[in-house]
Coordinates of N, CA, C and O in Angstrom, one line a residue:
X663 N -10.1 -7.1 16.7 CA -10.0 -6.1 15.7 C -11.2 -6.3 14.7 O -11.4 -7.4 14.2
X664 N -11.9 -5.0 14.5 CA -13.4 -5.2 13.4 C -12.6 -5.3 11.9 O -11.6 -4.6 11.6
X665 N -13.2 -6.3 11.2 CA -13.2 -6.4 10.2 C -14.7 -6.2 9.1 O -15.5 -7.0 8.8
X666 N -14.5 -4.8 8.6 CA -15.7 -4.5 8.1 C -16.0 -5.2 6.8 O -16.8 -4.6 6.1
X667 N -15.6 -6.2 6.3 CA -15.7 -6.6 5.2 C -15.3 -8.5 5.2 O -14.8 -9.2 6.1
X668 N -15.8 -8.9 4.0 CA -15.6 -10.4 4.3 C -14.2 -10.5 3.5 O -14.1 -10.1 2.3
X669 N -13.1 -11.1 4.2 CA -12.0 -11.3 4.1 C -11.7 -12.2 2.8 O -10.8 -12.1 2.0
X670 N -12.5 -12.9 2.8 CA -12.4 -14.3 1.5 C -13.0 -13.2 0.5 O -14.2 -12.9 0.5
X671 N -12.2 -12.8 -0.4 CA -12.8 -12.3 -1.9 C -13.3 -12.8 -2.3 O -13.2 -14.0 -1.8
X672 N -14.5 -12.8 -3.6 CA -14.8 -13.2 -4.5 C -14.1 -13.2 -5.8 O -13.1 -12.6 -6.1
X673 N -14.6 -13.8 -6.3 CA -13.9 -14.0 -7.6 C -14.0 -12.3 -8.7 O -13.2 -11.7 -9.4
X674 N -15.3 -12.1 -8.4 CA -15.5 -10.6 -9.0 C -14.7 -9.9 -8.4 O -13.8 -9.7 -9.2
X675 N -14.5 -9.4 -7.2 CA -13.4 -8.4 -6.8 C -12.3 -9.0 -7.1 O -11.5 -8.2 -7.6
X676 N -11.8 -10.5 -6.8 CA -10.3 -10.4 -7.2 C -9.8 -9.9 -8.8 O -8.7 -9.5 -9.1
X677 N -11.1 -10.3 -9.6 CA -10.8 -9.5 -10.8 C -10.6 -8.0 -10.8 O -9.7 -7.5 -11.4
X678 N -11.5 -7.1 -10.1 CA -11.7 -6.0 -10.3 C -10.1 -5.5 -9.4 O -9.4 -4.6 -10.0
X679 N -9.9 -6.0 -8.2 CA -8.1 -5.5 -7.9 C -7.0 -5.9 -8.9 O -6.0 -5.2 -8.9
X680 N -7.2 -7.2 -10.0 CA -6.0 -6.9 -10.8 C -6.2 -5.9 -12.0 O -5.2 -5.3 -12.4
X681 N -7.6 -5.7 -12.5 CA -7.6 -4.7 -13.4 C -7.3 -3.8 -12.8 O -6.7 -3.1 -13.7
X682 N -7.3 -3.1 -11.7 CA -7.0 -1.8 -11.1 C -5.1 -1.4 -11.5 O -4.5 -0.5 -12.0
X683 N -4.7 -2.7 -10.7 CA -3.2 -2.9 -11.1 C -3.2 -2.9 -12.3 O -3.0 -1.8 -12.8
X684 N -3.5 -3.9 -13.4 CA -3.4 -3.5 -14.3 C -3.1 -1.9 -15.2 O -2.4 -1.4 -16.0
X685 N -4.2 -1.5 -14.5 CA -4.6 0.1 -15.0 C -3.1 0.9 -14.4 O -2.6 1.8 -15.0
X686 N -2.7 0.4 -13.3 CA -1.2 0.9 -12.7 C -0.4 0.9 -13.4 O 0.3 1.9 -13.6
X687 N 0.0 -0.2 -14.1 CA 0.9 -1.1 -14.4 C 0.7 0.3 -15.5 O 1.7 0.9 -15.6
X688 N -0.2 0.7 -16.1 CA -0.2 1.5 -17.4 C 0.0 2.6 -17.6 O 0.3 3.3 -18.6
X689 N -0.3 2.9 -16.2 CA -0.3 4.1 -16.1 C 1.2 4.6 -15.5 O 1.6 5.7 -15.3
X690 N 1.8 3.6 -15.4 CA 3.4 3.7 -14.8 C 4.1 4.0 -16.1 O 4.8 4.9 -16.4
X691 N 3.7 2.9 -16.8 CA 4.2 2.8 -18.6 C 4.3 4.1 -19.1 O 5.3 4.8 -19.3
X692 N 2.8 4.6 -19.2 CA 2.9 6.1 -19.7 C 3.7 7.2 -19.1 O 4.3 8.1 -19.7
X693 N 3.6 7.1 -17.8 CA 4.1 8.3 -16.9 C 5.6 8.1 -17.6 O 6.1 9.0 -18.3
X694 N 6.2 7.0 -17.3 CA 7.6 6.6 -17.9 C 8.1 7.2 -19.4 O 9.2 7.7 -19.7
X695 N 7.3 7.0 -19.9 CA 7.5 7.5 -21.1 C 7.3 9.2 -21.5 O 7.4 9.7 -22.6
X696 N 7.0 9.8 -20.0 CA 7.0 10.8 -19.9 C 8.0 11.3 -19.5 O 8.1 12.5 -19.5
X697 N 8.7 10.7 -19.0 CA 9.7 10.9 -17.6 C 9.3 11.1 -16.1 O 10.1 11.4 -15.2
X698 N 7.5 10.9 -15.7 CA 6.9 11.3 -14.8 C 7.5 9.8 -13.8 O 7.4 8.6 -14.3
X699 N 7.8 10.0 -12.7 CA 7.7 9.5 -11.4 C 6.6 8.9 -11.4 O 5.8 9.2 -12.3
X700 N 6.3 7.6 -10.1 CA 5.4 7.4 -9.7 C 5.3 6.6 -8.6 O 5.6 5.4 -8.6
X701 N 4.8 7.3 -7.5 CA 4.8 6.8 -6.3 C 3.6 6.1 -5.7 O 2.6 6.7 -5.6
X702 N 3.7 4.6 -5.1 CA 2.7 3.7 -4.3 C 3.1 4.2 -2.8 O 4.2 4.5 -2.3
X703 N 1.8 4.2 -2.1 CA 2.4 4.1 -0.9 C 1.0 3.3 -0.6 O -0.1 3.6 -1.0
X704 N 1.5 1.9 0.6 CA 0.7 1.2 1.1 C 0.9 1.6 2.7 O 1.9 1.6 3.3
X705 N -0.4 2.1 3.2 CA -0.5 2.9 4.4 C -1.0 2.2 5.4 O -2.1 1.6 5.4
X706 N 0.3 2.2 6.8 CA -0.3 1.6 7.9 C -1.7 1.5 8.3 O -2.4 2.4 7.9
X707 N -2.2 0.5 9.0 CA -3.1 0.0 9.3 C -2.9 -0.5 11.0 O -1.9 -1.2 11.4
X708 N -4.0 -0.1 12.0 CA -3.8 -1.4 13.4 C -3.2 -2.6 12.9 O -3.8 -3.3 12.1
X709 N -1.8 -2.8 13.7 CA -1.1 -3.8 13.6 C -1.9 -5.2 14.3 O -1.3 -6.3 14.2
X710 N -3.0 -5.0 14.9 CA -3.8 -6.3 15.3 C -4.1 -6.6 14.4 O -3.7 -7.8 14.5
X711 N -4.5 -6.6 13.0 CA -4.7 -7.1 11.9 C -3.9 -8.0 11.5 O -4.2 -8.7 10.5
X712 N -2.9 -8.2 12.0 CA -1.5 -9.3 11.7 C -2.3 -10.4 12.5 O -2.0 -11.6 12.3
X713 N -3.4 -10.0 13.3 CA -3.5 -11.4 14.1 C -4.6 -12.0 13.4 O -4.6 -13.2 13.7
X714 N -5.7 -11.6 12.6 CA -6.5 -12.1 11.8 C -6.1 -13.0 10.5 O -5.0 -13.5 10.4
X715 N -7.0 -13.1 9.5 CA -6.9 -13.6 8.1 C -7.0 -12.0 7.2 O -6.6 -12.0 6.0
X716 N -7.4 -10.9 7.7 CA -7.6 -10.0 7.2 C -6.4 -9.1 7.0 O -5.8 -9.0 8.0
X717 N -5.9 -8.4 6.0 CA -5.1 -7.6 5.8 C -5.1 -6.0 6.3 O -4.3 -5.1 6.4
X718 N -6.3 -6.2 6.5 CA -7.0 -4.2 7.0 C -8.7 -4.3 7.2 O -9.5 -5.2 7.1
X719 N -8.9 -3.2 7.4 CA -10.8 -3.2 8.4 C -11.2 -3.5 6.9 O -12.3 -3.9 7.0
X720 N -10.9 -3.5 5.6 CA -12.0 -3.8 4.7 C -11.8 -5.0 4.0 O -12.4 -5.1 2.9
X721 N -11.0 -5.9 4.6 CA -11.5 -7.2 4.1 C -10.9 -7.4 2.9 O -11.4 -7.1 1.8
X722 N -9.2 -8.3 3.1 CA -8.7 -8.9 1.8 C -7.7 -9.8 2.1 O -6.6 -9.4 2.2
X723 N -7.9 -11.2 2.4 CA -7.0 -12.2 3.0 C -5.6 -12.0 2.8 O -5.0 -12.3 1.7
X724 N -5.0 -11.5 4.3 CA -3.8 -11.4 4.3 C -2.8 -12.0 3.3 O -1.8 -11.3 3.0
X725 N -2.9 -13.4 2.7 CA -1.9 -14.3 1.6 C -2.7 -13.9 0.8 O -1.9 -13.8 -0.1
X726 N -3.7 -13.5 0.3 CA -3.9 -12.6 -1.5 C -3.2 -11.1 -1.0 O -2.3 -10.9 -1.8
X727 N -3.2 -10.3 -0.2 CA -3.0 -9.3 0.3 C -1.2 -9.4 -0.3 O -0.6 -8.6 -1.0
X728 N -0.7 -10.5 0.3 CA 1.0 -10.8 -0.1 C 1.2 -10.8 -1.5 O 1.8 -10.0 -2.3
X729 N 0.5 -11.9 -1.7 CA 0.8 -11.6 -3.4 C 0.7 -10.5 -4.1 O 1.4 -10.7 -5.1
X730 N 0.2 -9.3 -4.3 CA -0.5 -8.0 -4.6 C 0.5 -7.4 -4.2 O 1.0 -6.8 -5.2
X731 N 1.3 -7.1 -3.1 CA 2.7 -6.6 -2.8 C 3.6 -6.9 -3.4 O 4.5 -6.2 -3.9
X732 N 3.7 -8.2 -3.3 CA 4.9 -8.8 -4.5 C 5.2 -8.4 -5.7 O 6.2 -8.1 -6.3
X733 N 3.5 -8.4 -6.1 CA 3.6 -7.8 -7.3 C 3.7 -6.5 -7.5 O 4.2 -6.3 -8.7
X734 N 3.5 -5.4 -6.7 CA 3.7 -4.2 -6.5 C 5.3 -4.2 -6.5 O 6.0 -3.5 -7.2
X735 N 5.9 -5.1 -5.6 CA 7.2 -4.9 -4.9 C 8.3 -4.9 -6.8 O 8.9 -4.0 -7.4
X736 N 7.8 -6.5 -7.1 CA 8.5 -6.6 -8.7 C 7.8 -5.7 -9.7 O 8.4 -5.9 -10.7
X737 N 6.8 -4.9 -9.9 CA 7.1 -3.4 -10.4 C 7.8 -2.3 -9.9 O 8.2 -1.3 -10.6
X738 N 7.9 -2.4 -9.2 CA 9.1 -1.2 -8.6 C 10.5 -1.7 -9.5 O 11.2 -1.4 -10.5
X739 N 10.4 -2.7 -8.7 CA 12.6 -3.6 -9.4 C 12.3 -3.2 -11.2 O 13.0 -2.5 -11.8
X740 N 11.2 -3.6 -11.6 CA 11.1 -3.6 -13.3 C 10.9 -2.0 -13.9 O 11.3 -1.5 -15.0
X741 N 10.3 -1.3 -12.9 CA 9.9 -0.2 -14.0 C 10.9 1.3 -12.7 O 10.6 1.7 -11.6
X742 N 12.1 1.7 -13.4 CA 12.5 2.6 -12.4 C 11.6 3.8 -12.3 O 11.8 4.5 -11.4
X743 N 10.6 4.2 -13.0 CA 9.9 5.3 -12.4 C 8.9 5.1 -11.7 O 8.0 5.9 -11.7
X744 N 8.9 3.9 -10.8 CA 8.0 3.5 -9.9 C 8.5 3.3 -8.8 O 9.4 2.4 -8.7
X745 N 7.9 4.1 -7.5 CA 8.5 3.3 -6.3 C 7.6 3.3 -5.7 O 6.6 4.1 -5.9
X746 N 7.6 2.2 -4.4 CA 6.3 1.6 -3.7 C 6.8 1.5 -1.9 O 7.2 0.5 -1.4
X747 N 6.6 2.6 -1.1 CA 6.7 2.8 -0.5 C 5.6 1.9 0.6 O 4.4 2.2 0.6
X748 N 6.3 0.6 1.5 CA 5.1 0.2 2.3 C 5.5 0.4 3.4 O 6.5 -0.1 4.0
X749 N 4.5 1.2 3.7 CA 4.8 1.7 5.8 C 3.6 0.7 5.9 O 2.8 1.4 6.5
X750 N 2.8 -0.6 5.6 CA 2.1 -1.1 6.6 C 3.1 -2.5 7.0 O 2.9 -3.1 8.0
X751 N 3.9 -2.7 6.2 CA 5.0 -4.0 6.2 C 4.0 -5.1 6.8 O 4.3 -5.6 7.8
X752 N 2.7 -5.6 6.2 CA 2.1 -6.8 6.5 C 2.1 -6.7 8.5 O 2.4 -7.6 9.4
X753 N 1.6 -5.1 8.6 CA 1.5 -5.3 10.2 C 2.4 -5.2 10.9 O 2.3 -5.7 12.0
X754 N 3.6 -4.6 10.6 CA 4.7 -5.0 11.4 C 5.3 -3.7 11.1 O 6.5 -3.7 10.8
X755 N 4.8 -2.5 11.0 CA 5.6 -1.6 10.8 C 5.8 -0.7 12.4 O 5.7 -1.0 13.6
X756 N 6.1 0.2 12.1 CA 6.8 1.4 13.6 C 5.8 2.5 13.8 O 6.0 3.3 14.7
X757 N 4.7 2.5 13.0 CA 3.8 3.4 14.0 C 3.1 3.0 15.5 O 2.7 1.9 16.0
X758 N 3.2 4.2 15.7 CA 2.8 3.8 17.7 C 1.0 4.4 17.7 O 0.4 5.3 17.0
X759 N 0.5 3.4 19.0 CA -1.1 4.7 18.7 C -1.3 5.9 19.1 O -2.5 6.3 19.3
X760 N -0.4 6.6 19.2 CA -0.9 7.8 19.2 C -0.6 8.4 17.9 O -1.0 9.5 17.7
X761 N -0.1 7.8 17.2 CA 0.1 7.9 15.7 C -1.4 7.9 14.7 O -1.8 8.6 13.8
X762 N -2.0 7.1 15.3 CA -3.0 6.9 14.6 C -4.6 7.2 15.1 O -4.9 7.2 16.3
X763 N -5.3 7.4 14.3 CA -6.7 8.2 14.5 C -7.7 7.5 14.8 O -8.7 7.8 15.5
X764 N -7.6 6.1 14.2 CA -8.3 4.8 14.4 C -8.0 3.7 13.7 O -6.9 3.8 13.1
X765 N -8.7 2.5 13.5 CA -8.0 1.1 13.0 C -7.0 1.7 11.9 O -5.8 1.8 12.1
X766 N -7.6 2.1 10.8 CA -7.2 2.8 9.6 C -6.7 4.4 9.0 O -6.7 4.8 7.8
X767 N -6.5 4.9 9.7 CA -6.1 6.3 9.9 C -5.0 6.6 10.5 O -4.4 5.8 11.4
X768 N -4.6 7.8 10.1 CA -3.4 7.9 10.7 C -3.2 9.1 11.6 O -3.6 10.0 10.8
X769 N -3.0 9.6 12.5 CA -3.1 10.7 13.5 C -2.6 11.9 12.9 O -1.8 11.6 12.0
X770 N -2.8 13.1 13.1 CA -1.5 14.3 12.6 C -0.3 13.8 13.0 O 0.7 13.9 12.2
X771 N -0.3 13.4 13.9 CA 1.1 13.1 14.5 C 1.9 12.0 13.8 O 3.1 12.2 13.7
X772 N 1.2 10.8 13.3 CA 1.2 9.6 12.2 C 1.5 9.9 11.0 O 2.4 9.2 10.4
X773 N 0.8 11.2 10.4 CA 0.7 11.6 9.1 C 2.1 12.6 8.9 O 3.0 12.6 8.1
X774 N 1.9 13.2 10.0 CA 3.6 13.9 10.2 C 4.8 12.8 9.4 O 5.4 12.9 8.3
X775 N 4.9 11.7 10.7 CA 6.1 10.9 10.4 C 6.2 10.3 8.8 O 7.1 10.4 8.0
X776 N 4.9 9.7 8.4 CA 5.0 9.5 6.9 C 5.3 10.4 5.6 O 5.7 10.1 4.4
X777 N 5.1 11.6 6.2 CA 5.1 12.6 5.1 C 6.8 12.9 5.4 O 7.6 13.1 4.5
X778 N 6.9 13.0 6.1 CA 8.6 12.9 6.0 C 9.6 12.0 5.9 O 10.8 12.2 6.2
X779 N 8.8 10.9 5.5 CA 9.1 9.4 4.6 C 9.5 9.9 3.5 O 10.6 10.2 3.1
X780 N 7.7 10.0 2.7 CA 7.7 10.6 1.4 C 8.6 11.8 1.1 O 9.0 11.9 -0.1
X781 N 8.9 12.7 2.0 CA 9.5 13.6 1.9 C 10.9 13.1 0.9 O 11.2 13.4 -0.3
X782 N 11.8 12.0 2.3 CA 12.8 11.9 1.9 C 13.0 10.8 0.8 O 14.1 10.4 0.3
X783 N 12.1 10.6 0.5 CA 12.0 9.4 -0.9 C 12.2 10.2 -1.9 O 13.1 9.9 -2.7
X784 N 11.4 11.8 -2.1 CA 11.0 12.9 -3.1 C 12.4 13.1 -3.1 O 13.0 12.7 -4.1
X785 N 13.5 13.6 -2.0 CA 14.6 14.0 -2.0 C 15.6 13.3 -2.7 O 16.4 14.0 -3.2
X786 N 15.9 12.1 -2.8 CA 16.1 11.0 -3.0 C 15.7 10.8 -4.6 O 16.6 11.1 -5.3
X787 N 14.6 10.5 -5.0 CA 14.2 10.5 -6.3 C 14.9 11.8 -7.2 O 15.6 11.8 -8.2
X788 N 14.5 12.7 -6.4 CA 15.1 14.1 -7.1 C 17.0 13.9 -7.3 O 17.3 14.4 -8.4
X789 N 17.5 13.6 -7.1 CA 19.1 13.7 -6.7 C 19.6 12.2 -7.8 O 20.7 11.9 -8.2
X790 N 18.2 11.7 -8.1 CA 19.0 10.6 -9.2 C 19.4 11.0 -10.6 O 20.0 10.2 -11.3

């Protein structure tokens, strides 16, 4: 499986992905305080990537990749107008390939099944 990027971050980008979270984390805050929703979704990827150090074709070591979920995962539990939908489950999720378009993409047919994820999350969110 190509890995278009070097897996081992730097120290500069691992800064620049927590301020991004960060910037989430605030933008959750505000939306909350609006009563606005807010939905993550971490999107399948080729499940061969489970067999690398790499998390996805652009390079972010699968155990930094974990932690960033976690932390994703305990914003959802902490802030109820956040939910974090992961269809890539660290490689191990239920898309098949004809689901998908290439390493990182998802097929119409792919895109179908997810959107009637989100669908039923929206339904779901709505009814609370």
């Amino acid at each position: 499986m190509e890995v278009l990027g070097d897996s081992v971050w730097t120290e500069p980008q691992k800064i620049f992905l927590d301020e991004a979270l960060g910037r989430l984390a605030r933008i959750v805050d505000r939306a909350g305080e609006k009563g606005i929703k807010v939905i993550g979704i971490i999107f399948p990827q080729a499940p061969q990537y489970r067999e690398t150090g790499s998390f996805g074709a652009y390079g972010i070591q699968r155990s930094y990749a974990a932690e960033k979920i976690a932390w994703l995962d305990s914003l959802a539990k902490a802030k109820p107008n956040f939910y974090l939908m992961d269809e890539n489950k660290m490689g191990f999720h239920d898309y098949v390939d004809d689901e998908a378009e290439n390493q990182d993409h998802l097929s119409s047919k792919g895109a179908a099944k997810l959107t009637a994820r989100l669908d039923s999350l929206l339904r779901k969110i709505e009814g609370e």
